[in-house]
Coordinates of C-alpha atoms and ligand atoms in Angstrom, one line a residue:
X1 CA -123.6 238.7 153.5
X2 CA -127.0 237.6 154.7
X3 CA -128.0 233.9 154.3
X4 CA -131.7 233.1 154.1
X5 CA -133.6 230.1 152.9
X6 CA -136.8 229.4 154.8
X7 CA -140.1 231.3 155.2
X8 CA -139.6 232.7 158.8
X9 CA -136.1 234.0 157.8
X10 CA -137.6 236.2 155.1
X11 CA -139.8 238.0 157.7
X12 CA -136.8 238.6 160.1
X13 CA -134.4 239.6 157.3
X14 CA -137.0 242.0 155.8
X15 CA -136.9 244.1 159.0
X16 CA -133.1 244.0 159.5
X17 CA -132.4 244.7 155.8
X18 CA -134.7 247.7 155.9
X19 CA -132.9 249.0 159.0
X20 CA -129.5 248.4 157.4
X21 CA -130.5 250.3 154.3
X22 CA -131.9 253.2 156.4
X23 CA -128.8 253.3 158.6
X24 CA -126.5 253.3 155.6
X25 CA -127.9 256.6 154.3
X26 CA -126.3 258.5 157.3
X27 CA -123.0 256.7 157.3
X28 CA -119.9 257.9 155.6
X29 CA -118.9 254.3 154.9
X30 CA -122.2 252.7 153.7
X31 CA -123.0 249.2 154.8
X32 CA -123.5 246.9 151.8
X33 CA -125.7 243.9 152.3
X34 CA -125.7 241.0 149.9
X35 CA -128.6 238.5 150.3
X36 CA -128.0 234.9 149.4
X37 CA -131.0 232.6 149.2
X38 CA -130.3 228.9 149.6
X39 CA -133.7 227.9 148.1
X40 CA -134.6 225.7 151.1
X41 CA -138.1 227.1 150.6
X42 CA -138.7 227.4 146.9
X43 CA -142.5 227.4 146.2
X44 CA -144.0 230.7 145.2
X45 CA -146.2 230.8 148.2
X46 CA -143.3 229.9 150.6
X47 CA -140.8 232.3 149.1
X48 CA -141.4 234.7 146.2
X49 CA -144.6 236.1 147.7
X50 CA -142.7 237.1 150.8
X51 CA -139.9 238.9 148.9
X52 CA -142.6 240.9 147.1
X53 CA -144.8 241.7 150.1
X54 CA -142.0 242.5 152.5
X55 CA -140.0 244.5 150.0
X56 CA -136.9 242.3 150.6
X57 CA -133.9 243.2 148.4
X58 CA -133.5 240.7 145.5
X59 CA -131.0 238.0 146.4
X60 CA -127.6 238.3 144.6
X61 CA -127.7 234.5 144.3
X62 CA -130.7 232.3 144.2
X63 CA -129.7 228.7 144.9
X64 CA -131.9 225.6 144.4
X65 CA -130.8 223.5 147.4
X66 CA -134.1 222.6 149.0
X67 CA -135.6 219.1 149.5
X68 CA -134.1 215.8 150.7
X69 CA -133.1 214.8 154.2
X70 CA -131.7 217.3 156.7
X71 CA -128.2 215.9 156.2
X72 CA -128.5 216.0 152.4
X73 CA -129.8 219.5 152.4
X74 CA -127.3 220.9 154.8
X75 CA -124.4 219.1 153.0
X76 CA -125.5 220.4 149.6
X77 CA -125.6 224.0 150.9
X78 CA -122.0 224.0 152.2
X79 CA -119.9 224.0 149.0
X80 CA -122.3 226.4 147.3
X81 CA -122.2 228.9 150.2
X82 CA -118.5 228.5 150.6
X83 CA -118.0 229.3 146.9
X84 CA -120.0 232.5 147.2
X85 CA -118.2 233.6 150.4
X86 CA -114.8 233.0 148.7
X87 CA -115.9 235.0 145.6
X88 CA -117.6 237.8 147.4
X89 CA -115.3 237.9 150.5
X90 CA -117.9 239.4 153.0
X91 CA -116.6 241.1 156.2
X92 CA -119.4 239.4 158.1
X93 CA -122.0 236.7 157.6
X94 CA -125.4 237.3 159.1
X95 CA -127.7 234.3 159.8
X96 CA -131.2 234.0 161.3
X97 CA -132.9 231.5 163.5
X98 CA -132.4 227.7 163.4
X99 CA -132.9 226.2 160.0
X100 CA -130.6 224.1 157.9
X101 CA -129.7 227.3 155.9
X102 CA -128.7 228.9 159.2
X103 CA -126.3 226.1 160.1
X104 CA -124.9 225.7 156.6
X105 CA -124.2 229.5 156.4
X106 CA -122.5 229.6 159.8
X107 CA -120.4 226.5 159.1
X108 CA -119.3 227.7 155.7
X109 CA -118.3 231.1 157.2
X110 CA -116.6 229.6 160.2
X111 CA -114.4 227.4 158.0
X112 CA -113.3 230.5 156.1
X113 CA -112.7 232.5 159.4
X114 CA -115.4 235.0 158.5
X115 CA -117.1 236.4 161.6
X116 CA -120.8 235.4 162.1
X117 CA -123.6 237.4 163.6
X118 CA -126.6 235.3 164.8
X119 CA -130.0 236.9 165.1
X120 CA -132.3 234.9 167.4
X121 CA -129.3 233.6 169.3
X122 CA -129.6 231.7 172.6
X123 CA -132.9 230.1 172.2
X124 CA -133.1 226.5 173.5
X125 CA -135.8 223.8 173.7
X126 CA -133.3 221.4 175.4
X127 CA -134.7 218.8 173.0
X128 CA -131.9 217.5 170.9
X129 CA -134.2 215.4 168.7
X130 CA -135.4 218.5 167.0
X131 CA -133.3 219.4 164.0
X132 CA -133.7 223.1 164.9
X133 CA -132.1 222.6 168.4
X134 CA -129.0 221.1 166.8
X135 CA -128.9 223.9 164.2
X136 CA -129.2 226.7 166.8
X137 CA -126.8 225.3 169.4
X138 CA -124.1 224.7 166.8
X139 CA -124.7 228.1 165.1
X140 CA -124.3 229.9 168.5
X141 CA -121.0 228.1 169.1
X142 CA -119.7 229.2 165.7
X143 CA -120.8 232.8 166.1
X144 CA -119.0 235.9 167.4
X145 CA -121.9 238.4 167.6
X146 CA -125.2 237.3 169.3
X147 CA -128.5 239.1 169.1
X148 CA -130.8 237.7 171.7
X149 CA -134.6 238.3 171.6
X150 CA -135.2 237.6 175.3
X151 CA -133.3 237.6 178.6
X152 CA -133.9 233.8 178.9
X153 CA -131.8 233.5 175.6
X154 CA -129.0 235.7 177.1
X155 CA -129.0 233.4 180.2
X156 CA -128.9 230.3 178.0
X157 CA -125.8 231.5 176.3
X158 CA -124.2 232.4 179.6
X159 CA -124.9 228.9 180.8
X160 CA -122.9 227.6 177.8
X161 CA -120.0 230.0 178.5
X162 CA -120.9 232.5 175.7
X163 CA -120.8 236.0 177.3
X164 CA -118.8 238.2 174.9
X165 CA -120.6 240.4 172.3
X166 CA -124.0 239.1 173.5
X167 CA -126.7 241.8 173.0
X168 CA -130.2 241.7 174.3
X169 CA -131.5 243.3 171.1
X170 CA -135.2 242.3 171.4
X171 CA -137.1 240.4 168.8
X172 CA -137.1 241.4 165.2
X173 CA -140.4 239.5 164.8
X174 CA -142.0 241.9 167.2
X175 CA -140.8 244.8 164.9
X176 CA -142.4 242.9 162.0
X177 CA -145.7 242.4 163.9
X178 CA -145.9 246.1 164.7
X179 CA -144.8 247.2 161.2
X180 CA -147.2 245.0 159.3
X181 CA -150.3 245.0 161.6
X182 CA -151.8 248.1 160.1
X183 CA -151.4 247.1 156.4
X184 CA -152.7 243.6 157.3
X185 CA -155.9 245.1 158.9
X186 CA -156.3 247.6 156.1
X187 CA -155.4 245.5 153.0
X188 CA -155.9 241.8 153.7
X189 CA -159.1 240.4 152.2
X190 CA -158.6 236.9 153.7
X191 CA -161.6 237.0 156.1
X192 CA -163.9 238.0 153.4
X193 CA -162.4 235.5 151.0
X194 CA -163.0 232.7 153.5
X195 CA -166.3 234.0 154.7
X196 CA -165.1 234.4 158.3
X197 CA -165.8 236.9 161.1
X198 CA -163.4 238.1 163.8
X199 CA -163.2 235.8 166.8
X200 CA -165.5 233.1 165.2
X201 CA -162.7 230.7 164.2
X202 CA -159.6 228.8 165.3
X203 CA -156.4 229.1 163.3
X204 CA -154.2 226.0 163.0
X205 CA -150.6 225.5 161.8
X206 CA -148.6 222.3 162.1
X207 CA -145.3 221.7 160.4
X208 CA -142.8 220.3 162.9
X209 CA -141.0 217.1 161.9
X210 CA -141.8 215.6 165.3
X211 CA -145.6 216.0 164.6
X212 CA -145.8 215.4 160.9
X213 CA -143.3 212.5 160.4
X214 CA -144.8 210.6 163.4
X215 CA -148.1 209.0 162.3
X216 CA -149.2 208.4 165.9
X217 CA -148.7 212.1 166.9
X218 CA -150.3 213.4 163.7
X219 CA -153.2 211.0 164.2
X220 CA -153.8 212.4 167.8
X221 CA -153.7 216.0 166.5
X222 CA -156.2 215.2 163.7
X223 CA -158.5 213.5 166.2
X224 CA -158.4 216.7 168.3
X225 CA -159.2 218.9 165.3
X226 CA -162.1 216.6 164.3
X227 CA -163.5 216.7 167.8
X228 CA -163.3 220.5 167.9
X229 CA -165.0 220.6 164.4
X230 CA -167.8 218.3 165.6
X231 CA -168.4 220.6 168.5
X232 CA -169.2 223.4 166.0
X233 CA -165.8 225.1 165.9
X234 CA -164.6 226.5 162.6
X235 CA -160.9 225.6 162.0
X236 CA -158.7 227.3 159.4
X237 CA -155.5 225.5 158.5
X238 CA -153.0 226.7 156.0
X239 CA -151.1 223.6 155.0
X240 CA -147.3 223.6 155.0
X241 CA -145.9 221.6 152.0
X242 CA -144.2 219.1 154.4
X243 CA -147.7 218.1 155.7
X244 CA -149.3 218.2 152.3
X245 CA -147.0 215.5 151.0
X246 CA -147.9 213.3 154.0
X247 CA -151.6 213.7 153.6
X248 CA -152.1 212.4 150.1
X249 CA -155.8 211.8 150.5
X250 CA -156.4 215.1 152.2
X251 CA -158.3 215.7 155.5
X252 CA -162.0 216.0 155.7
X253 CA -163.8 216.9 158.9
X254 CA -166.7 219.1 159.8
X255 CA -165.7 222.7 160.3
X256 CA -162.1 222.1 159.1
X257 CA -160.9 224.2 156.2
X258 CA -157.5 223.4 154.8
X259 CA -156.0 226.2 152.6
X260 CA -152.7 226.9 150.8
X261 CA -149.8 228.6 152.7
X262 CA -150.6 232.3 153.1
X263 CA -148.7 235.5 152.4
X264 CA -147.5 237.3 155.5
X265 CA -150.3 240.0 155.6
X266 CA -153.1 237.4 155.3
X267 CA -151.4 235.2 158.0
X268 CA -151.3 238.2 160.4
X269 CA -154.9 239.0 159.6
X270 CA -155.9 235.5 160.6
X271 CA -153.8 235.6 163.7
X272 CA -155.5 238.9 164.7
X273 CA -159.0 237.5 163.9
X274 CA -158.7 234.0 165.4
X275 CA -160.3 233.3 168.8
X276 CA -157.5 230.8 169.6
X277 CA -154.4 229.7 167.6
X278 CA -153.3 226.1 167.7
X279 CA -149.7 225.7 166.5
X280 CA -146.3 223.9 166.7
X281 CA -144.4 226.8 165.2
X282 CA -142.1 229.0 167.3
X283 CA -142.8 232.2 165.4
X284 CA -146.6 231.8 165.5
X285 CA -146.6 231.3 169.3
X286 CA -145.1 234.7 169.6
X287 CA -147.1 236.4 166.9
X288 CA -150.2 235.1 168.8
X289 CA -149.1 237.1 171.8
X290 CA -148.1 240.2 169.7
X291 CA -151.6 240.3 168.3
X292 CA -153.1 239.3 171.7
X293 CA -154.6 236.0 170.7
X294 CA -154.4 233.1 173.1
X295 CA -152.3 230.2 171.9
X296 CA -152.3 226.4 172.4
X297 CA -149.0 224.8 171.5
X298 CA -148.9 221.3 170.2
X299 CA -145.4 220.5 171.6
X300 CA -143.9 219.3 174.9
X301 CA -141.6 222.3 175.3
X302 CA -141.1 225.8 173.9
X303 CA -138.2 228.2 173.4
X304 CA -140.6 231.1 174.2
X305 CA -141.3 230.1 177.8
X306 CA -142.3 233.6 178.8
X307 CA -145.5 233.3 176.7
X308 CA -146.5 230.3 178.9
X309 CA -145.5 232.0 182.2
X310 CA -147.6 235.1 181.3
X311 CA -150.7 232.9 180.6
X312 CA -151.0 233.5 176.8
X313 CA -149.8 230.1 175.8
X314 CA -150.6 226.5 176.9
X315 CA -148.2 223.7 176.2
X316 CA -150.4 220.6 175.6
X317 CA -148.3 218.2 173.4
X318 CA -150.7 216.1 171.2
X319 CA -153.2 214.5 173.5
X320 CA -156.7 215.2 172.0
X321 CA -158.4 215.7 175.4
X322 CA -155.7 218.2 176.6
X323 CA -156.0 220.0 173.3
X324 CA -159.8 220.3 173.6
X325 CA -159.6 221.4 177.2
X326 CA -156.9 224.0 176.5
X327 CA -159.0 225.5 173.6
X328 CA -162.0 225.7 176.0
X329 CA -160.1 227.6 178.7
X330 CA -157.7 229.7 176.5
X331 CA -157.8 233.3 177.6
X332 CA -155.6 236.4 177.6
X333 CA -152.7 236.6 180.0
X334 CA -150.5 239.4 181.3
X335 CA -148.2 241.8 179.4
X336 CA -144.7 240.3 178.8
X337 CA -141.7 242.6 179.5
X338 CA -139.6 241.0 176.7
X339 CA -139.1 241.3 173.0
X340 CA -137.9 244.9 173.0
X341 CA -139.8 248.0 171.9
X342 CA -140.2 247.4 168.2
X343 CA -136.8 248.8 167.4
X344 CA -134.7 245.6 167.6
X345 CA -133.8 245.7 163.9
X346 CA -132.5 249.3 164.2
X347 CA -130.4 248.3 167.2
X348 CA -129.0 245.4 165.3
X349 CA -128.1 247.6 162.3
X350 CA -126.5 250.1 164.6
X351 CA -124.3 247.5 166.2
X352 CA -123.4 245.9 162.9
X353 CA -122.4 249.3 161.5
X354 CA -120.1 249.9 164.4
X355 CA -118.2 246.6 164.0
Ligands
UD1_401 C1 -138.0 224.5 158.0 C2 -137.2 224.7 159.3 C3 -138.1 225.0 160.5 C4 -138.9 226.2 160.2 C5 -139.7 225.9 158.9 C6 -140.6 227.1 158.5 C7 -135.2 223.2 159.3 C8 -134.6 222.1 159.9 N1 -136.5 223.5 159.6 O1 -138.9 223.4 158.2 O2 -137.3 225.3 161.6 O3 -139.8 226.5 161.2 O4 -138.8 225.7 157.8 O5 -141.5 226.7 157.5 O6 -134.6 223.9 158.5 N2 -141.1 221.9 150.6 C9 -141.8 222.2 149.5 N3 -141.8 223.5 149.1 C10 -141.2 224.5 149.7 C11 -140.5 224.2 150.9 C12 -140.4 222.9 151.3 O7 -142.4 221.4 148.8 O8 -141.2 225.7 149.3 C13 -141.0 220.5 151.0 C14 -139.5 220.1 151.1 O9 -139.2 219.6 149.8 C15 -139.5 219.1 152.2 C16 -140.6 219.6 153.1 O10 -141.4 220.5 152.4 O11 -139.8 217.8 151.7 C17 -140.0 220.2 154.3 O12 -139.2 221.4 154.0 P1 -137.8 221.6 154.9 O13 -137.2 222.8 154.3 O14 -137.1 220.4 155.0 O15 -138.3 221.9 156.3 P2 -139.5 222.7 157.0 O16 -140.5 221.6 157.5 O17 -140.1 223.7 156.0

């Protein structure tokens, strides 16, 4: 049973589900995957569009458990997920990443003694004020199979005493970047729709609680974007619903275009086309590297430290001057010997099939 709920999980699950289905064709005992959607992300543009575009299997259960505080959401998910696990008695529960759906899925399974496999295990920001850090640390300590995207993640688990059934599988998001790059280049009309040319614009995404729910930090970020716009930069910013609700009066600044959340192929096309990406997302930092676009990260720390070490990513927090300077000096870095070879999902499917 695979538990998903939030946008980045649809991308990761799409790759592994495809690999599990392919793998099953050759097995005498086929693997059966049942997808359960918590409804953490429920808007069409945050959920349904991804299921269609990524050809994800339809969920066997579609819950409506999004919204509210982190505690309310996680709490609401527990009894519903537990009920499904009791009724469907899965051999294993598969969870992805670090969202509230990840932790709720892991906790419900652990209380029923169902083994848990965690994809994207071992990542750490070492910042416990992030809800994601709490979710990922707890999920790892409930899991029995660990699929790590990087060697840093393997080492993090080792430091916490987790050494058994730890696989350096590589990153399923790298698989997704390779798989969907060609269709994005061929089929996405987003540049034309927005009147943009390759390498003429900056792409912005901001959705972290620490940036959006703190008016001072959000104010600094907006100042930086306004200053970049005043200098003649074109900034394209797909607005996450979390931010949209905070910015009731909208944002108006020279050169700044706020747009609706984007389907995956359009997002990839903008990541490829941008001169620099400014983001506080974990996934987008890596996608920037996968598509060889320099990145400026609006946080104090990152779980993807190798992107910084290799020179592709600059960690600048939210100081407007540092943001401006980082954009001015953003440039390509070195090749990163992590994330696998684009076959991580197949490797994960192979290991799951042999359990
Ligand atoms: C969640 C994850 C984060 C991940 C992000 C990807 C947690 C703790 N955080 O953050 O790790 O990077 O997803 O986007 O799980 N909302 C809508 N429509 C939707 C989805 C959300 O209006 O389709 C609203 C919610 O009602 C809520 C806000 O947006 O008020 C934030 O959503 P939430 O699921 O709490 O967290 P994210 O910020 O999306």
